[in-house]
Short mmCIF file of C-alpha atoms in Angstrom, two decimals:
data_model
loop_
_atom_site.label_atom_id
_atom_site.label_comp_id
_atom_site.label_asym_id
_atom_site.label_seq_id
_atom_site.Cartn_x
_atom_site.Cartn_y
_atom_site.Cartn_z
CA UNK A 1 -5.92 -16.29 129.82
CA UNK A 2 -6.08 -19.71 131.85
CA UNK A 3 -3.73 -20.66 134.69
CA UNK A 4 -2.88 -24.50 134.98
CA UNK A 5 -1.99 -25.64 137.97
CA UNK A 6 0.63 -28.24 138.50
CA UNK A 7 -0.70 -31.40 139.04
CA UNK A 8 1.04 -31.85 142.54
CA UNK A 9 -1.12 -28.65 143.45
CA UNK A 10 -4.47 -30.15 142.18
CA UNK A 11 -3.60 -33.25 144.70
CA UNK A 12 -5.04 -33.03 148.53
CA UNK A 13 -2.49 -32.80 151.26
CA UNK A 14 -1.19 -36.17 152.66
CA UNK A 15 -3.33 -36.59 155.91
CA UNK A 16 -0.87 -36.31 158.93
CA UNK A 17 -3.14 -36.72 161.38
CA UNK A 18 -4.56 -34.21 164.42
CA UNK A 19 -2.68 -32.02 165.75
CA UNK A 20 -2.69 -30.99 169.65
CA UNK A 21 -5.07 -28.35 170.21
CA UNK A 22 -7.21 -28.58 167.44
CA UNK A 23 -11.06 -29.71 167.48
CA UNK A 24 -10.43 -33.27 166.32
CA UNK A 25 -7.75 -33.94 168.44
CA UNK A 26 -9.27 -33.16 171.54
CA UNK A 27 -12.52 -34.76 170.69
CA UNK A 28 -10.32 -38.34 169.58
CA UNK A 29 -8.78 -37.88 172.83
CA UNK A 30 -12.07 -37.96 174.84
CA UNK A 31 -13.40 -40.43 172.74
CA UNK A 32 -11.08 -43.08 173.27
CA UNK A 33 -10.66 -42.12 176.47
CA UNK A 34 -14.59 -43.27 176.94
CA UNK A 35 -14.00 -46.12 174.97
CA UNK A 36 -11.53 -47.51 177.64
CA UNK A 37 -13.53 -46.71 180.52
CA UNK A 38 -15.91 -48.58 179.27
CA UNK A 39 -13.95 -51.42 178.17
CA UNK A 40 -11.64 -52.30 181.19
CA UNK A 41 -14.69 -51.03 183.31
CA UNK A 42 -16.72 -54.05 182.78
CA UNK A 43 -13.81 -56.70 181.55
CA UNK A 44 -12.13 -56.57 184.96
CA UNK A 45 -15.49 -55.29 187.63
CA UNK A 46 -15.80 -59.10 189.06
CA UNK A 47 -12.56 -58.69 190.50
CA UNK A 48 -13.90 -56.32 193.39
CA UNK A 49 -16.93 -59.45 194.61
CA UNK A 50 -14.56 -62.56 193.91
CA UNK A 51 -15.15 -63.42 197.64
CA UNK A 52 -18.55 -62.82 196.86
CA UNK A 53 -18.86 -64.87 194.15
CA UNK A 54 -17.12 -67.82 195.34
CA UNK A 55 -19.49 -67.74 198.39
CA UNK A 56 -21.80 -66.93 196.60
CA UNK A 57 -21.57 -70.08 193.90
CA UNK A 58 -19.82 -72.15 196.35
CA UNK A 59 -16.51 -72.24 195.01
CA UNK A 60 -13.00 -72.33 195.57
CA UNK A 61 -11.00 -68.80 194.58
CA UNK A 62 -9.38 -70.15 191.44
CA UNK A 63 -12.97 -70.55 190.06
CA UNK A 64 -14.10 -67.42 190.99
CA UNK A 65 -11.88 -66.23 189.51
CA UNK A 66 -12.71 -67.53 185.91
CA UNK A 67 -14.98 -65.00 185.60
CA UNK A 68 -12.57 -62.65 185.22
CA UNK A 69 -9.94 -65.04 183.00
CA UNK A 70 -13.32 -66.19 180.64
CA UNK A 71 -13.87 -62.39 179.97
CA UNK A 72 -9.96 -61.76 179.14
CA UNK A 73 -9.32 -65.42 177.18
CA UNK A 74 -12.45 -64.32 174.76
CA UNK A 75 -10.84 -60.67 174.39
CA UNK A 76 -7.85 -62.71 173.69
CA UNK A 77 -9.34 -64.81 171.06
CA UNK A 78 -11.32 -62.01 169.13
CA UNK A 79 -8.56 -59.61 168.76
CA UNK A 80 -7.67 -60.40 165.49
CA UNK A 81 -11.05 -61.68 164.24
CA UNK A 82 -12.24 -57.87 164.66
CA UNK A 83 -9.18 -56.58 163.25
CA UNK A 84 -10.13 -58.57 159.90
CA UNK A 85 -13.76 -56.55 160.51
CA UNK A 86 -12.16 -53.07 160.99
CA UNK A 87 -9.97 -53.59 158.14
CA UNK A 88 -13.22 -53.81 156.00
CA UNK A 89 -15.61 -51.53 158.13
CA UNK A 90 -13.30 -49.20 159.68
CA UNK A 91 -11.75 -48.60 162.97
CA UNK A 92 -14.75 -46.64 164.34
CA UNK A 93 -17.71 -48.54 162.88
CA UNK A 94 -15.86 -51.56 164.52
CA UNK A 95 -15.41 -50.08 167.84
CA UNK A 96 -18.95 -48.77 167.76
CA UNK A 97 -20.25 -52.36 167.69
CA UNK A 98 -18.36 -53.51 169.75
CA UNK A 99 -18.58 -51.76 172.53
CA UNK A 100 -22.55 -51.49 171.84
CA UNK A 101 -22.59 -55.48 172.08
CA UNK A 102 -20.30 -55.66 174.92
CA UNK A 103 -22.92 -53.53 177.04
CA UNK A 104 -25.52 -55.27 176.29
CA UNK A 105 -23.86 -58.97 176.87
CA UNK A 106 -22.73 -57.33 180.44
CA UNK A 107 -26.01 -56.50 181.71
CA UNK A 108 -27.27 -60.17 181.36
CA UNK A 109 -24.61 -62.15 182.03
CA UNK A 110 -24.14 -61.75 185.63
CA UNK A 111 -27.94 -63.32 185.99
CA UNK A 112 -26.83 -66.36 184.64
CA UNK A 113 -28.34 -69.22 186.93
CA UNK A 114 -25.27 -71.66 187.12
CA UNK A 115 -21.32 -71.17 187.47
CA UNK A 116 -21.05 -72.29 183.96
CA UNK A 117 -23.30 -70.28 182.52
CA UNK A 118 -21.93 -67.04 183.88
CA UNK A 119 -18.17 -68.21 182.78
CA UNK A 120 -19.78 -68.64 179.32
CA UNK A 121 -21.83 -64.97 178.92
CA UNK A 122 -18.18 -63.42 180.79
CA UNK A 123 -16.08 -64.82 178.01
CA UNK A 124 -18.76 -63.82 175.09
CA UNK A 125 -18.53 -59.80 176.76
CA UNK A 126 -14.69 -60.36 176.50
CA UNK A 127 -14.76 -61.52 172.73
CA UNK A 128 -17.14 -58.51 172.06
CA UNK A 129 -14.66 -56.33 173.98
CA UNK A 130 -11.78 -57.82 172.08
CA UNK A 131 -12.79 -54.58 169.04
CA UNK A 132 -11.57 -52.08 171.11
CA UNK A 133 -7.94 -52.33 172.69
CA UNK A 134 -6.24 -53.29 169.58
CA UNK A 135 -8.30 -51.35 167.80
CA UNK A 136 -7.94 -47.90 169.86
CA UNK A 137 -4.25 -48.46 169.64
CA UNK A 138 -4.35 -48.31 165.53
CA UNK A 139 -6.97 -45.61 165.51
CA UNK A 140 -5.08 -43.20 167.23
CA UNK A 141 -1.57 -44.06 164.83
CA UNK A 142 -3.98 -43.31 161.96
CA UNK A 143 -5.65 -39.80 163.37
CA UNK A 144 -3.43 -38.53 165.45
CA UNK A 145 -0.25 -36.77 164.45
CA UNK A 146 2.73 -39.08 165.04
CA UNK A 147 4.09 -36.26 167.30
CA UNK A 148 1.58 -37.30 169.89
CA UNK A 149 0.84 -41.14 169.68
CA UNK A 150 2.72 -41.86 172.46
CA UNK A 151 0.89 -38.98 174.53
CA UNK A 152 -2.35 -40.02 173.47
CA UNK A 153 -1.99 -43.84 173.84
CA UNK A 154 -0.92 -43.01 177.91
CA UNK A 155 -3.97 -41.35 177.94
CA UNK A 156 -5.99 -43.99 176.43
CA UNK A 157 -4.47 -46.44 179.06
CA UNK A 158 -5.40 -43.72 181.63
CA UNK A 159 -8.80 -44.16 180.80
CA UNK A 160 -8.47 -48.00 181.27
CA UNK A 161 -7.08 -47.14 184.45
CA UNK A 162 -9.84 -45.10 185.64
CA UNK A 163 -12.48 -47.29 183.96
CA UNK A 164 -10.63 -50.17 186.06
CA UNK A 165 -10.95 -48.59 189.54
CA UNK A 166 -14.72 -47.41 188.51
CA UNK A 167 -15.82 -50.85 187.75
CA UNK A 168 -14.47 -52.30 190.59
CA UNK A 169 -15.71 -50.18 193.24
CA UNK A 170 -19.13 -49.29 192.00
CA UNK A 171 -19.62 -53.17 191.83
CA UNK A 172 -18.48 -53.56 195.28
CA UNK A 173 -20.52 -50.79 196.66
CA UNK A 174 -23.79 -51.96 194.57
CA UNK A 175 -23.17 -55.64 195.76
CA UNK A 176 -23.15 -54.93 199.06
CA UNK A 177 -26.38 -53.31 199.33
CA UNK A 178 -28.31 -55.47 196.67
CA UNK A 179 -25.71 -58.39 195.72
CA UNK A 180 -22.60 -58.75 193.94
CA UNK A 181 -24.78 -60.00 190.72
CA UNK A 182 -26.61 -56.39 190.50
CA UNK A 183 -23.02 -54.52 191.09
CA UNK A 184 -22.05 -56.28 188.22
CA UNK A 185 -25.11 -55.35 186.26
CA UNK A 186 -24.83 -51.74 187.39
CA UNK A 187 -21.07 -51.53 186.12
CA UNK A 188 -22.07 -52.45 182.53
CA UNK A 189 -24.85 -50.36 182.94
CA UNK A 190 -22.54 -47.09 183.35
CA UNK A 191 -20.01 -48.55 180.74
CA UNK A 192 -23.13 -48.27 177.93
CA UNK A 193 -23.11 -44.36 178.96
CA UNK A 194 -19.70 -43.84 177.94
CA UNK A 195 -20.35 -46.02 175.03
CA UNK A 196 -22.91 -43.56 173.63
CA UNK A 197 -20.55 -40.35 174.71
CA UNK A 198 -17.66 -42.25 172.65
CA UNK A 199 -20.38 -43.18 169.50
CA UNK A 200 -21.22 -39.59 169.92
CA UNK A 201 -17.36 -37.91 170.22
CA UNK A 202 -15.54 -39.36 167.85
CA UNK A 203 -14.71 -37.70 164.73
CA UNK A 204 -15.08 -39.58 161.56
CA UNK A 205 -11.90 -41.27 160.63
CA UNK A 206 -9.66 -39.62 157.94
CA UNK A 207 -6.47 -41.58 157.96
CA UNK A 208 -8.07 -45.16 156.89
CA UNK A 209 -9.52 -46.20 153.62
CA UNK A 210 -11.52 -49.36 153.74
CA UNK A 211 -10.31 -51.66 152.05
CA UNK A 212 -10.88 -56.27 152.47
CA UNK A 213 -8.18 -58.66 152.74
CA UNK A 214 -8.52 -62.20 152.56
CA UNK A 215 -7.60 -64.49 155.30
CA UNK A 216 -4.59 -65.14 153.71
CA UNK A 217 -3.33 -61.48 153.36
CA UNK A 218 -4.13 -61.39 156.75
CA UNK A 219 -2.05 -64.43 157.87
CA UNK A 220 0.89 -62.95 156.16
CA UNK A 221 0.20 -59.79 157.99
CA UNK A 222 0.28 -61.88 161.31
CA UNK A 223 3.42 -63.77 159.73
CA UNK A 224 5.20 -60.81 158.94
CA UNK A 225 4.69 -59.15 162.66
CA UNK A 226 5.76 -62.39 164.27
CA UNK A 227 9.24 -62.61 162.70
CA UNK A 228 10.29 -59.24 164.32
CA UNK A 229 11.62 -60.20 167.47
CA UNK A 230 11.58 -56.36 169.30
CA UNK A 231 7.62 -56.85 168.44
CA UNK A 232 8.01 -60.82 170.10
CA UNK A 233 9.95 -58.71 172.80
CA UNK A 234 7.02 -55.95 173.31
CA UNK A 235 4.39 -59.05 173.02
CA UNK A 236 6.57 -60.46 176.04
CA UNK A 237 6.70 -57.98 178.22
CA UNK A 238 2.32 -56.72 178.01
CA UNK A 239 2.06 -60.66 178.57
CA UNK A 240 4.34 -60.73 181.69
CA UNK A 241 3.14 -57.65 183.54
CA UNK A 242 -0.69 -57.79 182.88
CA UNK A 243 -0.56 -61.51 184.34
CA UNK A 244 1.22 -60.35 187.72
CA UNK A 245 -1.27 -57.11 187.61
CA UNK A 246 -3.97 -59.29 187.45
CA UNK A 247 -2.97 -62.27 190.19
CA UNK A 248 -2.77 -59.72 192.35
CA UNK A 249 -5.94 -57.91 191.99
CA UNK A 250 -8.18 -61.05 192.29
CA UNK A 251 -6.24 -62.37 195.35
CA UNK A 252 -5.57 -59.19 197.28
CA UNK A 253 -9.29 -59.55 198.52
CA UNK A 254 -8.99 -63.12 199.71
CA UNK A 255 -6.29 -61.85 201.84
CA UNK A 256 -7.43 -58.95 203.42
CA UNK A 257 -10.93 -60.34 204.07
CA UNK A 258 -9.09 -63.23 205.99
CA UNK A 259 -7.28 -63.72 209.32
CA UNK A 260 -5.18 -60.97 211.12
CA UNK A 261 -6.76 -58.06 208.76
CA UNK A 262 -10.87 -58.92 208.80
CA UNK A 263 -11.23 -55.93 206.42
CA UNK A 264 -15.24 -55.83 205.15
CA UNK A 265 -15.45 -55.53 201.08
CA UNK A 266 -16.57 -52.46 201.11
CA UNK A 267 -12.84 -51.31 203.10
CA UNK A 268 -11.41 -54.03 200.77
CA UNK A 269 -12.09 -51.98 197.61
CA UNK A 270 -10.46 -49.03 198.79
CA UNK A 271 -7.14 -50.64 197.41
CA UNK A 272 -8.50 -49.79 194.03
CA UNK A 273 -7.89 -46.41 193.96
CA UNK A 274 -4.43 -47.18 193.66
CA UNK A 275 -5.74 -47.26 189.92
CA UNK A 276 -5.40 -43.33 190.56
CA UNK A 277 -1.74 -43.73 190.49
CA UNK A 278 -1.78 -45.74 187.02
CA UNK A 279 -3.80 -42.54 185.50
CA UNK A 280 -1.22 -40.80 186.26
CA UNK A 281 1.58 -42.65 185.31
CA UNK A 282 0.56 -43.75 181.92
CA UNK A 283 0.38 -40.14 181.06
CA UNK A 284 3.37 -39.47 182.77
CA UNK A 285 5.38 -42.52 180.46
CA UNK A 286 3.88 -41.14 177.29
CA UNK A 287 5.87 -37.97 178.06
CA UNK A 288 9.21 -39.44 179.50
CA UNK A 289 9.79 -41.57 176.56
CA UNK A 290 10.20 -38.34 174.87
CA UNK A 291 13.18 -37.38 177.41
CA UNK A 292 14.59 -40.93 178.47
CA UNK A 293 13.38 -43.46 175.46
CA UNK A 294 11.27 -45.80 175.49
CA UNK A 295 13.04 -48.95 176.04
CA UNK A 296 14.22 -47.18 179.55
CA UNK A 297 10.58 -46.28 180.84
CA UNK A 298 9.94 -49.74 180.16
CA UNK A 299 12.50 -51.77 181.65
CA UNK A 300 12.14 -49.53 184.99
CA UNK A 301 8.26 -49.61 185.05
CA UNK A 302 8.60 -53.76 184.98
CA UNK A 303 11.68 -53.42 187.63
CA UNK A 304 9.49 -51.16 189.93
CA UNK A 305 6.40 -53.90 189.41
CA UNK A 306 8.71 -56.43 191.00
CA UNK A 307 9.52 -54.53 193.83
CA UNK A 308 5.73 -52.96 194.27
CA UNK A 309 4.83 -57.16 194.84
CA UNK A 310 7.56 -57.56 196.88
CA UNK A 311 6.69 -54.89 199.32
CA UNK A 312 2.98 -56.95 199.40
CA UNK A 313 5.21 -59.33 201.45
CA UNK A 314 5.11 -57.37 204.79
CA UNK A 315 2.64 -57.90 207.49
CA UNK A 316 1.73 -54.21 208.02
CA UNK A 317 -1.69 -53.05 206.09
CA UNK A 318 0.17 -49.55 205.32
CA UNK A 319 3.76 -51.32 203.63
CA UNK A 320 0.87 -53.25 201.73
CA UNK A 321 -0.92 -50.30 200.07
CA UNK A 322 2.45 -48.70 199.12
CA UNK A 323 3.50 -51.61 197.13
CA UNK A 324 0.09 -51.71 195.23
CA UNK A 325 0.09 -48.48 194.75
CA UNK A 326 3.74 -48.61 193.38
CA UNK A 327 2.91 -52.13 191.28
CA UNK A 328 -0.03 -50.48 189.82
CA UNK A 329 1.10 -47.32 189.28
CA UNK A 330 4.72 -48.85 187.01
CA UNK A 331 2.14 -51.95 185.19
CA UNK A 332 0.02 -48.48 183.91
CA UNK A 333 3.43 -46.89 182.59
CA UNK A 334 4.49 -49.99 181.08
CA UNK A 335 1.18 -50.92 179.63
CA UNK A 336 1.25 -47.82 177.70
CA UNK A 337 4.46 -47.49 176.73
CA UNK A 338 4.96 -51.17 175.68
CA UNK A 339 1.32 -50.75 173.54
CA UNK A 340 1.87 -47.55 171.91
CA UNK A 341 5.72 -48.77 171.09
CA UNK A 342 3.54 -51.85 168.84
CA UNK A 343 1.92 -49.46 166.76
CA UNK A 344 4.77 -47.08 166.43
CA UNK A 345 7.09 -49.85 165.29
CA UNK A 346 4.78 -52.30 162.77
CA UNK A 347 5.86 -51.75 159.33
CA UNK A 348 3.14 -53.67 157.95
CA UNK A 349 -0.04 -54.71 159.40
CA UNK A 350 -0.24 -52.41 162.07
CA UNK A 351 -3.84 -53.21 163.31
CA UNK A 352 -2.58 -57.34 163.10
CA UNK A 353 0.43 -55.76 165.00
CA UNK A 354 -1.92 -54.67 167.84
CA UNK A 355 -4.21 -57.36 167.63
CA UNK A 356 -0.78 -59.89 168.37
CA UNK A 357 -0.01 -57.77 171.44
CA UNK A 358 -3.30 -57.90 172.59
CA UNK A 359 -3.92 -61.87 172.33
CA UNK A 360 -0.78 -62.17 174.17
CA UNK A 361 -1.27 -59.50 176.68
CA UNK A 362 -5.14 -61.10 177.47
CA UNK A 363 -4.31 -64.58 177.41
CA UNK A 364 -1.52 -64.04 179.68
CA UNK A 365 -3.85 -61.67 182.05
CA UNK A 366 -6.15 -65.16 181.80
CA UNK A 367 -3.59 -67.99 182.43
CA UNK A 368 -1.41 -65.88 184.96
CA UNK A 369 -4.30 -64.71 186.59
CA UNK A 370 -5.46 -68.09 187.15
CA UNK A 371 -2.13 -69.66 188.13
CA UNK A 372 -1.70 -67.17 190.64
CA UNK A 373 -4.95 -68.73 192.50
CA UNK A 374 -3.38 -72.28 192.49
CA UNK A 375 -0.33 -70.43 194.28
CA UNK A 376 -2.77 -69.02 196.70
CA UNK A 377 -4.61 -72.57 197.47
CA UNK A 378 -0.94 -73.74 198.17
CA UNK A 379 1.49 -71.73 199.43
CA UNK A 380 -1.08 -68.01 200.75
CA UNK A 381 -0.32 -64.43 199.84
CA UNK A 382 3.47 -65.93 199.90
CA UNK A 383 3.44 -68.09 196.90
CA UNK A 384 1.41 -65.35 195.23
CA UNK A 385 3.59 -62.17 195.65
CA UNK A 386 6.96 -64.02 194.57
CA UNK A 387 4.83 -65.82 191.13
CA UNK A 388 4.11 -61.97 190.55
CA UNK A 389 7.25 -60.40 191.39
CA UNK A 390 9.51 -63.32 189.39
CA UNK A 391 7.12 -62.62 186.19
CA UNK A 392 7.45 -58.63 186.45
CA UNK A 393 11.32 -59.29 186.81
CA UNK A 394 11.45 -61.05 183.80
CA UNK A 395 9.91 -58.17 181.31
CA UNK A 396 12.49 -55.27 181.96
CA UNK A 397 15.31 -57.95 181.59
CA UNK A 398 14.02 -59.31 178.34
CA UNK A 399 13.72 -55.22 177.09
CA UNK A 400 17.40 -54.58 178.57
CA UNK A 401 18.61 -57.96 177.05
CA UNK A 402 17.33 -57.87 173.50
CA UNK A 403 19.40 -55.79 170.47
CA UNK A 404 16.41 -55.40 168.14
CA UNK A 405 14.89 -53.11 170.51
CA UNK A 406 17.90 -50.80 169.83
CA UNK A 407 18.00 -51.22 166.14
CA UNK A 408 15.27 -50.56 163.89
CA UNK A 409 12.32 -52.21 162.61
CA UNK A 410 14.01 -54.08 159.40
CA UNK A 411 12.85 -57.59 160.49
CA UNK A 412 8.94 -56.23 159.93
CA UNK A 413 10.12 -54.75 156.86
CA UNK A 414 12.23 -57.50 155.43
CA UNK A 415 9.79 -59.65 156.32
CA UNK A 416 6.89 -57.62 154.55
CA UNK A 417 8.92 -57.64 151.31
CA UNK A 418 9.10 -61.26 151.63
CA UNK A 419 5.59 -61.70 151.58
CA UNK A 420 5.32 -59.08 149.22
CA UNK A 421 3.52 -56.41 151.51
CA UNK A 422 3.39 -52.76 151.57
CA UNK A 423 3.71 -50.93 153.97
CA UNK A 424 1.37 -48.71 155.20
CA UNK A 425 2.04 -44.82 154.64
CA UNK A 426 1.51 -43.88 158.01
CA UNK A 427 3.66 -47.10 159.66
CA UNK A 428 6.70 -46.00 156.28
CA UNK A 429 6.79 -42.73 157.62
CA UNK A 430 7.39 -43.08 161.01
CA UNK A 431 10.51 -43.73 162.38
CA UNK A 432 11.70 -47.20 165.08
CA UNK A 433 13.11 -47.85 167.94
CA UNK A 434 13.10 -45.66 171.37
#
């Protein structure tokens, strides 16, 4: 006698992604966690030397300074470039490269002989970079159990954090003992370790089938995202806090280097560990959006930024520190909760959905970053701390101020059936808003 099974029974189990505390999960976790250390390790490790490498080159700060807003404009312009490549490849194979290339590109670039040259190889590491953020952000929404994305994406931003503080102070201890071009060198030398430990940790990717789109599928994709305005609002807010994060990182230096504080670099780079607090506070948003929501978390993470650059105001070296450490410890939480809200929300074209908030996010960090040094040239650490605290003002009033971030998603979606898109299984199963 035969048994026949009911075809429902014969079918595999809808993947639902890791769950917290098995193998996979824990090894995804670690993984991307590596993958951002690397990543924000090298994008942002000029920032500790800028003084160096203005005197170095013989430039004025705002130049310097382009070789942190080349690296960030190229991440800016590739985002969506390698999200046409991971929709084909895969989220891992893409990342792999990536961050293999990026390595590579960082060791040699900082020997370029002229200004230009070392602008140029900056902003070809950020395009390479430009596979991972997005990228990491779309991986986890597809492996991880939706229970968790929010956890996991703090700690992926955690990792940036730590990979942040890393770069900048190894490069500032290497450069001044043998030169701020070999600190540079040695960061992207470390960053190609935890590329192999990521190539080496991640688990193969179940939740993606590979599958090409045309350009054209992909500019509806891109269409489709950019007629949501709570996405718009999300794009808005990365874009507004990354670019007062960043002015004040690559000017802090030229201030405290300078006339009444005469700090040496190596003292200098001790304000990086305020990173420390951003490790823990993108881990610590991940979970409070669970208890508060997230459209709270992020509207008081950009209202503490404002007051964190404020604080920078005072004349006292201590009152200083605090409002770093307070600035960078609310831009962490409201990196990762404004990120990980992107891929939660897209209805459609998630990885285009990530790739949008990252060109806005890194162009912002590029032209923000730079207009901050033309308010240093002309009006000192004044002009600078009230450019950053008016843009960090402006993000939690644009998340308090706009209704579709209380509704849900059904501008994505409508606009998806316009263009006659589906929506992805994982994205259609998930639910919007805070």
């Amino acid at each position: 006698m035969t048994t026949t099974l009911a075809p429902a029974l014969l079918q595999p189990a809808a993947w639902t992604g890791h769950r917290r505390g098995s193998r996979g999960y824990r090894r995804t976790v670690v993984a991307l966690v590596c993958a951002g250390v690397a990543t924000f390790a090298q994008l942002y490790s000029p920032q500790g030397v800028l003084p160096a490498v203005a005197t170095g080159l013989g430039v004025s700060a705002p130049t310097a300074s382009l070789t942190v807003s080349a690296a960030t404009l190229g991440l800016a312009l590739a985002v969506l470039p390698w999200s046409v490549v991971a929709d084909r490849v895969g989220r891992v194979r893409a990342m792999r490269a990536a961050l293999v290339a990026a390595s590579a590109l960082g060791v040699l670039a900082p020997f370029a002989p002229t200004t230009e040259l070392l602008v140029a190889g900056r902003f070809l590491e950020g395009a390479a970079l430009g596979g991972v953020p997005a990228l990491a952000v779309t991986l986890l929404h597809e492996e991880v159990h939706a229970a968790r994305t929010a956890v996991v994406a703090g700690l992926f931003v955690g990792g940036a954090s730590v990979g942040g503080l890393g770069g900048r102070v190894i490069a500032v201890a290497v450069a001044e003992a043998a030169g701020w071009r070999l600190g540079l060198a040695a960061v992207s030398a470390l960053c190609a370790v935890a590329t192999v430990a990521f190539v080496l940790l991640v688990p193969r990717a179940q939740g993606f089938s590979p599958g090409g789109v045309t350009l054209r599928e992909v500019g509806a994709l891109v269409t489709a995202n950019l007629r949501d305005r709570g996405l718009l609002v999300l794009y808005a807010n990365g874009a507004l806090v990354i670019g007062g994060f960043v002015t004040v990182y690559n000017y802090l230096g030229f201030r405290l280097e300078a006339p009444p504080f005469l700090l040496s670099p190596a003292i200098t780079s001790l304000v990086f560990f305020a990173y420390l607090g951003g490790t823990v506070s993108s881990r610590l948003a991940g979970s409070l959006t669970i208890r508060w929501g997230r459209r709270r978390v992020l509207a008081a993470a950009g209202a503490a930024m404002s007051a964190g650059a404020l604080l920078t105001l005072a004349p006292q070296l201590p009152v200083i520190l605090v409002g770093v450490v307070v600035l960078t410890a609310a831009f962490f939480g409201a990196h990762a909760v404004a990120s990980g809200w992107v891929g939660h929300r897209a209805v459609v074209g998630r990885a285009q959905a990530t790739s949008l908030y990252n060109v806005f996010y890194y162009a912002a960090s590029s032209l923000l970053g730079w207009l901050g040094g033309v308010a240093w040239v002309h009006a000192g650490w004044t002009g600078v701390a009230l450019f950053v605290a008016a843009a960090t003002l402006a993000a939690p009033l644009l998340a308090l101020g706009s209704r579709s971030l209380r509704e849900p998603a059904i501008a994505t979606r409508r606009a998806g059936h316009r263009q006659n898109l589906t929506p992805s299984p994982v994205a259609a199963g998930s639910s919007s808003g805070s």
